[in-house]
mmCIF file of C-alpha atoms in Angstrom:
data_model
loop_
_atom_site.group_PDB
_atom_site.id
_atom_site.type_symbol
_atom_site.label_atom_id
_atom_site.label_comp_id
_atom_site.label_asym_id
_atom_site.label_seq_id
_atom_site.Cartn_x
_atom_site.Cartn_y
_atom_site.Cartn_z
ATOM 1 C CA MET W 1 -74.171 -11.529 -7.775
ATOM 2 C CA ALA W 2 -73.539 -11.692 -3.896
ATOM 3 C CA THR W 3 -74.695 -9.271 -2.075
ATOM 4 C CA THR W 4 -72.483 -7.454 0.831
ATOM 5 C CA THR W 5 -73.193 -9.884 3.366
ATOM 6 C CA GLY W 6 -71.271 -12.596 2.301
ATOM 7 C CA ALA W 7 -68.016 -10.247 1.960
ATOM 8 C CA GLY W 8 -67.067 -11.336 5.269
ATOM 9 C CA ARG W 9 -66.917 -15.418 4.654
ATOM 10 C CA ARG W 10 -64.541 -14.609 1.837
ATOM 11 C CA VAL W 11 -61.796 -13.594 3.657
ATOM 12 C CA THR W 12 -60.339 -16.622 5.141
ATOM 13 C CA SER W 13 -57.884 -16.721 8.299
ATOM 14 C CA ARG W 14 -54.467 -18.143 7.031
ATOM 15 C CA THR W 15 -54.481 -19.250 10.778
ATOM 16 C CA ALA W 16 -57.449 -21.222 10.233
ATOM 17 C CA MET W 17 -56.661 -22.594 7.027
ATOM 18 C CA ALA W 18 -53.748 -23.684 8.373
ATOM 19 C CA VAL W 19 -55.156 -25.836 10.816
ATOM 20 C CA ALA W 20 -57.980 -27.058 8.327
ATOM 21 C CA LEU W 21 -54.994 -27.823 6.056
ATOM 22 C CA ALA W 22 -53.588 -30.049 8.436
ATOM 23 C CA GLY W 23 -56.063 -32.639 8.381
ATOM 24 C CA LEU W 24 -55.978 -32.878 4.431
ATOM 25 C CA LEU W 25 -52.462 -33.184 4.175
ATOM 26 C CA THR W 26 -51.740 -35.966 7.131
ATOM 27 C CA ALA W 27 -52.225 -38.473 4.228
ATOM 28 C CA CYS W 28 -49.546 -37.340 1.783
ATOM 29 C CA GLY W 29 -45.806 -36.357 1.775
ATOM 30 C CA SER W 30 -42.877 -37.435 3.847
ATOM 31 C CA GLY W 31 -43.038 -40.426 5.930
ATOM 32 C CA SER W 32 -46.648 -41.006 5.190
ATOM 33 C CA GLY W 33 -46.303 -43.730 2.069
ATOM 34 C CA GLY W 34 -47.680 -40.806 -0.503
ATOM 35 C CA PRO W 35 -50.868 -40.950 -2.354
ATOM 36 C CA ASP W 36 -52.979 -44.119 -1.850
ATOM 37 C CA GLU W 37 -52.291 -47.027 -4.607
ATOM 38 C CA GLU W 38 -55.231 -46.500 -7.130
ATOM 39 C CA SER W 39 -54.416 -42.778 -7.103
ATOM 40 C CA ALA W 40 -50.795 -42.964 -7.867
ATOM 41 C CA ALA W 41 -51.160 -45.500 -10.669
ATOM 42 C CA ALA W 42 -53.740 -43.188 -13.074
ATOM 43 C CA PHE W 43 -50.575 -41.552 -13.941
ATOM 44 C CA ASP W 44 -47.803 -44.039 -13.384
ATOM 45 C CA GLY W 45 -45.066 -43.925 -16.411
ATOM 46 C CA GLU W 46 -46.713 -41.236 -18.010
ATOM 47 C CA ASP W 47 -45.672 -37.775 -19.331
ATOM 48 C CA ILE W 48 -47.106 -35.084 -17.713
ATOM 49 C CA ASP W 49 -46.565 -31.062 -19.281
ATOM 50 C CA LEU W 50 -46.520 -28.387 -16.357
ATOM 51 C CA VAL W 51 -46.682 -25.448 -17.871
ATOM 52 C CA VAL W 52 -45.583 -22.081 -17.314
ATOM 53 C CA PRO W 53 -47.422 -19.169 -18.579
ATOM 54 C CA TYR W 54 -44.167 -16.475 -18.498
ATOM 55 C CA GLU W 55 -40.788 -16.817 -19.591
ATOM 56 C CA PRO W 56 -38.325 -18.502 -17.279
ATOM 57 C CA GLY W 57 -36.736 -17.027 -14.399
ATOM 58 C CA GLY W 58 -39.836 -15.414 -12.559
ATOM 59 C CA GLY W 59 -41.818 -16.773 -9.796
ATOM 60 C CA TYR W 60 -44.271 -18.991 -11.179
ATOM 61 C CA ASP W 61 -41.212 -20.836 -13.264
ATOM 62 C CA ALA W 62 -39.476 -21.123 -9.589
ATOM 63 C CA TYR W 63 -42.449 -22.915 -7.642
ATOM 64 C CA ALA W 64 -43.271 -25.217 -10.536
ATOM 65 C CA ARG W 65 -39.871 -26.047 -11.316
ATOM 66 C CA GLY W 66 -39.414 -26.745 -7.149
ATOM 67 C CA ILE W 67 -42.887 -28.673 -7.127
ATOM 68 C CA ALA W 68 -41.915 -30.877 -10.517
ATOM 69 C CA PRO W 69 -39.908 -33.435 -8.857
ATOM 70 C CA TYR W 70 -41.963 -33.640 -6.058
ATOM 71 C CA LEU W 71 -45.046 -34.022 -7.835
ATOM 72 C CA GLU W 72 -43.504 -36.656 -10.054
ATOM 73 C CA GLU W 73 -42.083 -38.883 -7.078
ATOM 74 C CA CYS W 74 -46.048 -38.678 -5.672
ATOM 75 C CA LEU W 75 -47.414 -39.692 -9.410
ATOM 76 C CA GLY W 76 -44.957 -41.942 -10.446
ATOM 77 C CA ALA W 77 -44.731 -39.500 -13.539
ATOM 78 C CA ARG W 78 -42.478 -37.838 -15.667
ATOM 79 C CA LEU W 79 -43.402 -34.188 -15.547
ATOM 80 C CA VAL W 80 -41.349 -31.626 -17.986
ATOM 81 C CA VAL W 81 -41.944 -27.864 -17.681
ATOM 82 C CA ARG W 82 -42.693 -26.055 -20.407
ATOM 83 C CA ASN W 83 -42.293 -22.110 -20.812
ATOM 84 C CA GLU W 84 -45.835 -20.788 -23.085
ATOM 85 C CA PRO W 85 -45.303 -17.179 -22.148
ATOM 86 C CA GLY W 86 -47.971 -14.604 -23.855
ATOM 87 C CA ALA W 87 -50.935 -11.996 -23.217
ATOM 88 C CA GLY W 88 -49.824 -12.068 -19.589
ATOM 89 C CA GLY W 89 -50.740 -15.517 -19.160
ATOM 90 C CA LEU W 90 -53.782 -15.535 -21.304
ATOM 91 C CA VAL W 91 -52.323 -17.532 -24.190
ATOM 92 C CA ALA W 92 -51.448 -20.468 -22.075
ATOM 93 C CA THR W 93 -54.808 -20.688 -19.970
ATOM 94 C CA ASN W 94 -56.873 -20.460 -23.005
ATOM 95 C CA ARG W 95 -54.875 -23.391 -24.497
ATOM 96 C CA THR W 96 -55.237 -25.613 -21.247
ATOM 97 C CA ALA W 97 -58.862 -24.421 -21.160
ATOM 98 C CA ALA W 98 -59.468 -26.002 -24.303
ATOM 99 C CA ALA W 99 -57.186 -29.135 -23.928
ATOM 100 C CA PRO W 100 -58.611 -32.404 -24.740
ATOM 101 C CA ALA W 101 -59.221 -35.242 -22.378
ATOM 102 C CA SER W 102 -56.175 -37.506 -23.829
ATOM 103 C CA ASP W 103 -53.318 -34.303 -22.971
ATOM 104 C CA ASN W 104 -51.731 -34.405 -19.886
ATOM 105 C CA ARG W 105 -51.102 -30.997 -19.661
ATOM 106 C CA ILE W 106 -51.599 -29.196 -16.683
ATOM 107 C CA GLN W 107 -50.521 -25.511 -15.504
ATOM 108 C CA ILE W 108 -49.697 -22.715 -13.013
ATOM 109 C CA VAL W 109 -51.643 -19.991 -12.941
ATOM 110 C CA ASN W 110 -51.702 -16.239 -11.484
ATOM 111 C CA THR W 111 -55.395 -16.390 -10.243
ATOM 112 C CA VAL W 112 -55.446 -13.574 -9.101
ATOM 113 C CA GLY W 113 -55.018 -12.150 -12.621
ATOM 114 C CA LEU W 114 -57.287 -14.794 -14.267
ATOM 115 C CA VAL W 115 -60.475 -14.085 -12.044
ATOM 116 C CA SER W 116 -59.641 -10.133 -12.611
ATOM 117 C CA ALA W 117 -59.795 -10.579 -16.357
ATOM 118 C CA GLN W 118 -62.881 -12.766 -16.123
ATOM 119 C CA ILE W 119 -64.207 -10.290 -13.926
ATOM 120 C CA ALA W 120 -63.458 -7.939 -16.107
ATOM 121 C CA GLU W 121 -64.181 -9.656 -19.683
ATOM 122 C CA ALA W 122 -61.208 -8.457 -20.317
ATOM 123 C CA GLU W 123 -60.173 -9.178 -24.309
ATOM 124 C CA GLY W 124 -58.358 -12.597 -24.841
ATOM 125 C CA ALA W 125 -59.875 -14.746 -21.600
ATOM 126 C CA ASN W 126 -61.820 -17.062 -23.687
ATOM 127 C CA PHE W 127 -62.632 -19.120 -20.329
ATOM 128 C CA ASP W 128 -64.798 -19.799 -17.477
ATOM 129 C CA LEU W 129 -62.006 -20.346 -14.548
ATOM 130 C CA ASN W 130 -65.586 -22.082 -12.711
ATOM 131 C CA ASP W 131 -65.304 -24.803 -15.793
ATOM 132 C CA LEU W 132 -61.572 -25.662 -14.952
ATOM 133 C CA ASN W 133 -60.359 -28.441 -12.507
ATOM 134 C CA TRP W 134 -58.502 -26.875 -9.727
ATOM 135 C CA LEU W 135 -55.810 -29.022 -8.583
ATOM 136 C CA GLY W 136 -54.724 -26.903 -5.643
ATOM 137 C CA ARG W 137 -53.746 -23.884 -4.467
ATOM 138 C CA VAL W 138 -49.634 -23.280 -4.652
ATOM 139 C CA SER W 139 -48.952 -20.051 -2.383
ATOM 140 C CA SER W 140 -50.627 -16.791 -1.244
ATOM 141 C CA PRO W 141 -48.334 -13.839 -0.879
ATOM 142 C CA PRO W 142 -50.402 -10.878 0.072
ATOM 143 C CA ASN W 143 -49.757 -7.425 -1.506
ATOM 144 C CA VAL W 144 -47.483 -4.856 -0.146
ATOM 145 C CA MET W 145 -47.273 -1.393 -0.449
ATOM 146 C CA VAL W 146 -43.618 0.481 -0.851
ATOM 147 C CA VAL W 147 -42.039 3.656 -1.188
ATOM 148 C CA ALA W 148 -38.458 4.786 -1.265
ATOM 149 C CA GLN W 149 -36.442 4.294 1.615
ATOM 150 C CA ASP W 150 -36.244 8.270 1.714
ATOM 151 C CA SER W 151 -39.888 8.826 1.192
ATOM 152 C CA PRO W 152 -41.374 11.296 3.212
ATOM 153 C CA ILE W 153 -44.365 9.340 3.585
ATOM 154 C CA GLN W 154 -43.808 6.760 6.272
ATOM 155 C CA ASP W 155 -46.848 4.738 6.904
ATOM 156 C CA PHE W 156 -50.231 4.299 5.025
ATOM 157 C CA GLN W 157 -52.431 6.868 7.482
ATOM 158 C CA ASP W 158 -49.841 8.925 5.745
ATOM 159 C CA ILE W 159 -51.434 8.227 2.110
ATOM 160 C CA VAL W 160 -54.869 8.076 3.119
ATOM 161 C CA ASP W 161 -54.243 11.816 4.701
ATOM 162 C CA SER W 162 -52.548 13.102 1.810
ATOM 163 C CA GLY W 163 -54.148 16.153 0.060
ATOM 164 C CA GLU W 164 -52.457 16.137 -3.124
ATOM 165 C CA PRO W 165 -52.649 13.105 -5.240
ATOM 166 C CA VAL W 166 -50.455 9.983 -4.226
ATOM 167 C CA GLN W 167 -48.166 8.513 -7.415
ATOM 168 C CA PHE W 168 -48.411 4.948 -7.839
ATOM 169 C CA VAL W 169 -46.524 2.913 -10.535
ATOM 170 C CA ALA W 170 -48.169 -0.087 -12.704
ATOM 171 C CA GLN W 171 -47.152 -2.074 -15.718
ATOM 172 C CA GLY W 172 -50.384 -0.938 -17.305
ATOM 173 C CA PRO W 173 -54.120 -1.615 -16.620
ATOM 174 C CA GLY W 174 -55.436 -4.820 -15.960
ATOM 175 C CA ALA W 175 -51.810 -5.915 -13.938
ATOM 176 C CA ASN W 176 -52.047 -6.306 -10.215
ATOM 177 C CA ASP W 177 -49.821 -3.162 -9.883
ATOM 178 C CA PHE W 178 -52.580 -1.088 -11.289
ATOM 179 C CA ILE W 179 -55.523 -3.175 -9.880
ATOM 180 C CA ALA W 180 -54.756 -3.227 -6.308
ATOM 181 C CA PRO W 181 -53.601 0.818 -5.900
ATOM 182 C CA ASN W 182 -56.769 1.779 -8.096
ATOM 183 C CA ILE W 183 -58.942 -0.294 -5.785
ATOM 184 C CA ILE W 184 -57.553 0.796 -2.733
ATOM 185 C CA GLY W 185 -57.255 4.455 -3.687
ATOM 186 C CA GLN W 186 -61.187 4.218 -4.417
ATOM 187 C CA ALA W 187 -62.017 2.558 -1.105
ATOM 188 C CA TYR W 188 -60.363 4.888 1.278
ATOM 189 C CA GLY W 189 -61.123 8.142 -0.924
ATOM 190 C CA TYR W 190 -57.549 9.435 -0.941
ATOM 191 C CA PRO W 191 -56.409 11.719 -4.357
ATOM 192 C CA PHE W 192 -54.038 8.859 -6.372
ATOM 193 C CA GLU W 193 -52.881 8.829 -10.098
ATOM 194 C CA ILE W 194 -51.414 5.438 -11.445
ATOM 195 C CA ILE W 195 -48.432 6.068 -13.714
ATOM 196 C CA THR W 196 -48.016 3.535 -16.125
ATOM 197 C CA GLY W 197 -46.026 2.126 -19.534
ATOM 198 C CA PHE W 198 -42.643 0.370 -17.777
ATOM 199 C CA ALA W 199 -41.565 -2.688 -19.399
ATOM 200 C CA GLY W 200 -41.998 -4.390 -15.663
ATOM 201 C CA ALA W 201 -42.122 -4.349 -11.873
ATOM 202 C CA PRO W 202 -38.206 -3.901 -11.775
ATOM 203 C CA GLU W 203 -38.802 -1.070 -14.065
ATOM 204 C CA ALA W 204 -41.840 0.646 -12.450
ATOM 205 C CA ARG W 205 -40.034 0.104 -8.705
ATOM 206 C CA THR W 206 -37.362 1.969 -10.051
ATOM 207 C CA ALA W 207 -39.245 5.114 -10.651
ATOM 208 C CA VAL W 208 -40.524 5.147 -7.070
ATOM 209 C CA VAL W 209 -36.463 4.719 -5.938
ATOM 210 C CA ALA W 210 -35.479 7.587 -8.272
ATOM 211 C CA GLY W 211 -38.164 10.168 -6.530
ATOM 212 C CA ASN W 212 -40.084 10.281 -9.437
ATOM 213 C CA ALA W 213 -43.550 8.660 -8.288
ATOM 214 C CA ASP W 214 -44.409 7.646 -4.486
ATOM 215 C CA ALA W 215 -45.386 3.848 -4.547
ATOM 216 C CA HIS W 216 -45.724 0.938 -5.609
ATOM 217 C CA VAL W 217 -47.975 -2.196 -4.789
ATOM 218 C CA LEU W 218 -47.001 -5.896 -5.627
ATOM 219 C CA PRO W 219 -47.259 -9.479 -3.710
ATOM 220 C CA ILE W 220 -44.420 -9.622 -1.603
ATOM 221 C CA ASP W 221 -42.546 -11.905 -2.960
ATOM 222 C CA SER W 222 -42.117 -9.824 -6.147
ATOM 223 C CA GLN W 223 -40.933 -6.967 -3.677
ATOM 224 C CA LEU W 224 -38.819 -8.533 -0.951
ATOM 225 C CA ALA W 225 -35.385 -8.529 -2.827
ATOM 226 C CA ALA W 226 -36.059 -4.929 -3.202
ATOM 227 C CA ILE W 227 -37.016 -4.887 0.788
ATOM 228 C CA GLU W 228 -33.815 -6.377 2.024
ATOM 229 C CA ALA W 229 -31.458 -4.076 -0.186
ATOM 230 C CA GLY W 230 -32.743 -1.107 1.398
ATOM 231 C CA ASP W 231 -34.010 0.212 -1.906
ATOM 232 C CA VAL W 232 -37.211 0.146 -0.684
ATOM 233 C CA ARG W 233 -39.735 0.348 2.444
ATOM 234 C CA PRO W 234 -42.409 -1.506 2.967
ATOM 235 C CA ILE W 235 -45.561 0.480 4.911
ATOM 236 C CA VAL W 236 -48.492 -1.867 4.684
ATOM 237 C CA THR W 237 -49.302 -5.358 3.714
ATOM 238 C CA VAL W 238 -53.210 -5.868 1.949
ATOM 239 C CA ASP W 239 -53.916 -8.633 4.249
ATOM 240 C CA GLU W 240 -55.893 -9.267 7.429
ATOM 241 C CA GLU W 241 -52.700 -10.634 9.612
ATOM 242 C CA PRO W 242 -49.021 -9.851 9.278
ATOM 243 C CA ASP W 243 -47.045 -11.618 6.943
ATOM 244 C CA PRO W 244 -44.315 -13.720 8.074
ATOM 245 C CA LEU W 245 -41.849 -12.735 5.264
ATOM 246 C CA LEU W 246 -42.887 -9.008 6.750
ATOM 247 C CA PRO W 247 -43.989 -9.375 10.854
ATOM 248 C CA ASP W 248 -43.385 -6.166 11.584
ATOM 249 C CA VAL W 249 -44.966 -4.405 8.614
ATOM 250 C CA PRO W 250 -48.887 -3.438 9.826
ATOM 251 C CA THR W 251 -51.732 -4.672 7.488
ATOM 252 C CA ILE W 252 -54.530 -2.461 6.163
ATOM 253 C CA TYR W 253 -56.669 -2.737 8.534
ATOM 254 C CA GLU W 254 -55.040 -1.083 10.790
ATOM 255 C CA THR W 255 -55.877 2.160 8.919
ATOM 256 C CA GLU W 256 -59.845 1.997 9.355
ATOM 257 C CA PRO W 257 -61.524 1.739 6.287
ATOM 258 C CA PRO W 258 -63.823 4.942 6.438
ATOM 259 C CA ASP W 259 -67.468 3.491 5.910
ATOM 260 C CA ALA W 260 -69.232 -0.281 5.720
ATOM 261 C CA GLU W 261 -68.677 -0.233 1.915
ATOM 262 C CA ALA W 262 -65.304 0.337 2.151
ATOM 263 C CA LYS W 263 -64.325 -2.747 3.953
ATOM 264 C CA THR W 264 -66.136 -4.660 1.890
ATOM 265 C CA ILE W 265 -63.892 -3.822 -1.068
ATOM 266 C CA ILE W 266 -61.060 -4.343 1.046
ATOM 267 C CA ASP W 267 -62.348 -7.412 2.279
ATOM 268 C CA ASN W 268 -62.645 -8.648 -1.291
ATOM 269 C CA LEU W 269 -59.565 -7.260 -2.245
ATOM 270 C CA ILE W 270 -57.980 -9.922 0.011
ATOM 271 C CA ALA W 271 -60.459 -12.652 -1.143
ATOM 272 C CA LEU W 272 -58.768 -11.669 -4.317
ATOM 273 C CA GLY W 273 -55.184 -11.968 -3.271
ATOM 274 C CA GLN W 274 -55.982 -15.249 -1.351
ATOM 275 C CA THR W 275 -56.671 -16.690 -4.541
ATOM 276 C CA GLY W 276 -52.719 -16.484 -4.961
ATOM 277 C CA ARG W 277 -51.242 -19.190 -7.388
ATOM 278 C CA GLY W 278 -52.549 -21.803 -8.228
ATOM 279 C CA MET W 279 -52.457 -25.258 -10.463
ATOM 280 C CA ILE W 280 -55.449 -26.185 -13.257
ATOM 281 C CA ALA W 281 -56.256 -28.795 -15.095
ATOM 282 C CA SER W 282 -58.441 -28.700 -18.673
ATOM 283 C CA PRO W 283 -62.369 -29.069 -17.945
ATOM 284 C CA SER W 284 -62.537 -32.065 -20.199
ATOM 285 C CA MET W 285 -59.843 -34.295 -18.233
ATOM 286 C CA ALA W 286 -61.427 -37.062 -16.518
ATOM 287 C CA GLU W 287 -62.527 -37.075 -12.932
ATOM 288 C CA GLU W 288 -60.395 -39.953 -11.888
ATOM 289 C CA ARG W 289 -57.392 -38.557 -13.371
ATOM 290 C CA VAL W 290 -58.334 -34.980 -11.571
ATOM 291 C CA ALA W 291 -58.636 -36.403 -8.161
ATOM 292 C CA ALA W 292 -55.395 -38.295 -8.960
ATOM 293 C CA LEU W 293 -53.481 -34.808 -9.548
ATOM 294 C CA ARG W 294 -55.413 -33.474 -6.389
ATOM 295 C CA GLU W 295 -53.579 -35.946 -4.449
ATOM 296 C CA GLY W 296 -50.543 -35.874 -5.619
ATOM 297 C CA MET W 297 -50.542 -32.148 -5.791
ATOM 298 C CA GLN W 298 -51.029 -32.541 -1.945
ATOM 299 C CA CYS W 299 -48.591 -35.169 -1.720
ATOM 300 C CA ALA W 300 -46.106 -33.272 -3.018
ATOM 301 C CA LEU W 301 -46.664 -29.742 -1.361
ATOM 302 C CA ASP W 302 -46.893 -31.776 2.308
ATOM 303 C CA ASP W 303 -42.966 -32.788 1.627
ATOM 304 C CA THR W 304 -41.279 -31.275 4.300
ATOM 305 C CA GLU W 305 -38.117 -30.961 1.947
ATOM 306 C CA LEU W 306 -40.005 -28.835 -0.544
ATOM 307 C CA GLN W 307 -41.419 -26.520 2.194
ATOM 308 C CA THR W 308 -37.763 -26.130 3.377
ATOM 309 C CA GLU W 309 -36.161 -25.661 -0.063
ATOM 310 C CA LEU W 310 -38.622 -23.195 -1.067
ATOM 311 C CA GLU W 311 -38.654 -21.432 2.141
ATOM 312 C CA GLU W 312 -34.795 -21.001 1.499
ATOM 313 C CA GLN W 313 -35.733 -19.263 -1.713
ATOM 314 C CA GLN W 314 -38.300 -17.224 -0.051
ATOM 315 C CA ARG W 315 -40.966 -18.667 -1.642
ATOM 316 C CA PRO W 316 -43.052 -20.200 1.197
ATOM 317 C CA LEU W 317 -46.059 -22.782 0.464
ATOM 318 C CA ALA W 318 -49.770 -21.789 1.457
ATOM 319 C CA PRO W 319 -51.352 -25.142 0.313
ATOM 320 C CA LEU W 320 -55.165 -25.307 -0.526
ATOM 321 C CA SER W 321 -57.228 -27.987 -1.471
ATOM 322 C CA GLY W 322 -58.244 -28.460 -5.571
ATOM 323 C CA GLU W 323 -61.971 -28.372 -3.847
ATOM 324 C CA ASP W 324 -61.242 -25.506 -1.673
ATOM 325 C CA THR W 325 -59.534 -23.848 -4.616
ATOM 326 C CA ALA W 326 -62.370 -24.146 -6.654
ATOM 327 C CA ALA W 327 -64.905 -22.684 -4.143
ATOM 328 C CA LEU W 328 -62.458 -19.639 -3.244
ATOM 329 C CA VAL W 329 -62.127 -18.676 -6.750
ATOM 330 C CA ALA W 330 -65.934 -18.897 -7.304
ATOM 331 C CA GLU W 331 -66.635 -16.832 -4.425
ATOM 332 C CA VAL W 332 -64.476 -14.278 -5.331
ATOM 333 C CA LEU W 333 -66.285 -14.241 -9.419
ATOM 334 C CA ASP W 334 -69.257 -13.811 -7.381
ATOM 335 C CA SER W 335 -68.549 -10.648 -5.325
ATOM 336 C CA PRO W 336 -70.279 -7.678 -4.311
ATOM 337 C CA ALA W 337 -71.091 -5.125 -7.200
ATOM 338 C CA GLU W 338 -69.428 -2.549 -5.799
ATOM 339 C CA PHE W 339 -66.187 -4.291 -5.955
ATOM 340 C CA GLN W 340 -66.441 -6.035 -9.388
ATOM 341 C CA GLU W 341 -67.260 -2.549 -10.696
ATOM 342 C CA LEU W 342 -63.558 -1.134 -9.608
ATOM 343 C CA VAL W 343 -62.280 -4.302 -10.802
ATOM 344 C CA VAL W 344 -63.391 -3.560 -13.845
ATOM 345 C CA GLY W 345 -62.110 -0.019 -13.707
ATOM 346 C CA SER W 346 -58.785 -0.980 -13.659
ATOM 347 C CA TYR W 347 -58.824 -2.314 -17.147
#
């Protein structure tokens, strides 16, 4: 495992990332002629299954169906979006990880959940993320902590200073809304409880709105509708910089972690969040076809029409190349022991 000296390198600023991506993406997308002819020809006229590991209608489904027609154009292929729910995404991911080279199968994934499952050696996680072919990152919405609109909690400092256990809601152990508050609470050292057993995130959030719990932590795009409706109030984002969707909400670093170990834990929690939503292919897929898919992904995600379309749905893109996504995943999997222990304790 890596030592704590590597934690600072794991948190890459969005600004620096955007600058790096500008160079990567200029060869693709609208007005640039798309991917080179050799790469595009790899899938020309073929059918590709784009698998969503959840039921239709959620955020992953929206991203997949939004990207599909643009990826079709960049590859000259026909994309079929298929929903394969089960075990929090593990069923579909196991299938993709085991797919033979002959299968034209790619998948959008909850990278945060998969990385956490592998660290925790969760039951049903029958894959090694370092073996998968990463095609790129689609988005990386940071977590946001929300409270009820009329809650006496005004900011994150109120939670840190609480003398009574702060009650968080979550869908269950291993879920994003269980892992994040557990790690944050352990790092900052305030008393907390996590109430579970909810059927889904909306039901969990309803308990906060009703005053039966104090707070809920989920990615911004999963909380935004409730925030805009005035049901809940955001108090902190778990990121290093303010998020464009909630520019006035302070980041977690504005409340200084109590010591160096706590800072390392928060650094790595943010790095975990930055793995975001990714696209994968089987480890068995031929190298030249993986290269074509990576180039096609860059081409699609650089298309200004797609960017506008998803921004209008308040689902912004945060692209990262396949190679850089693989490197980020590998670094978080090699995170310090004190962070990994907290992830394991969240299952």
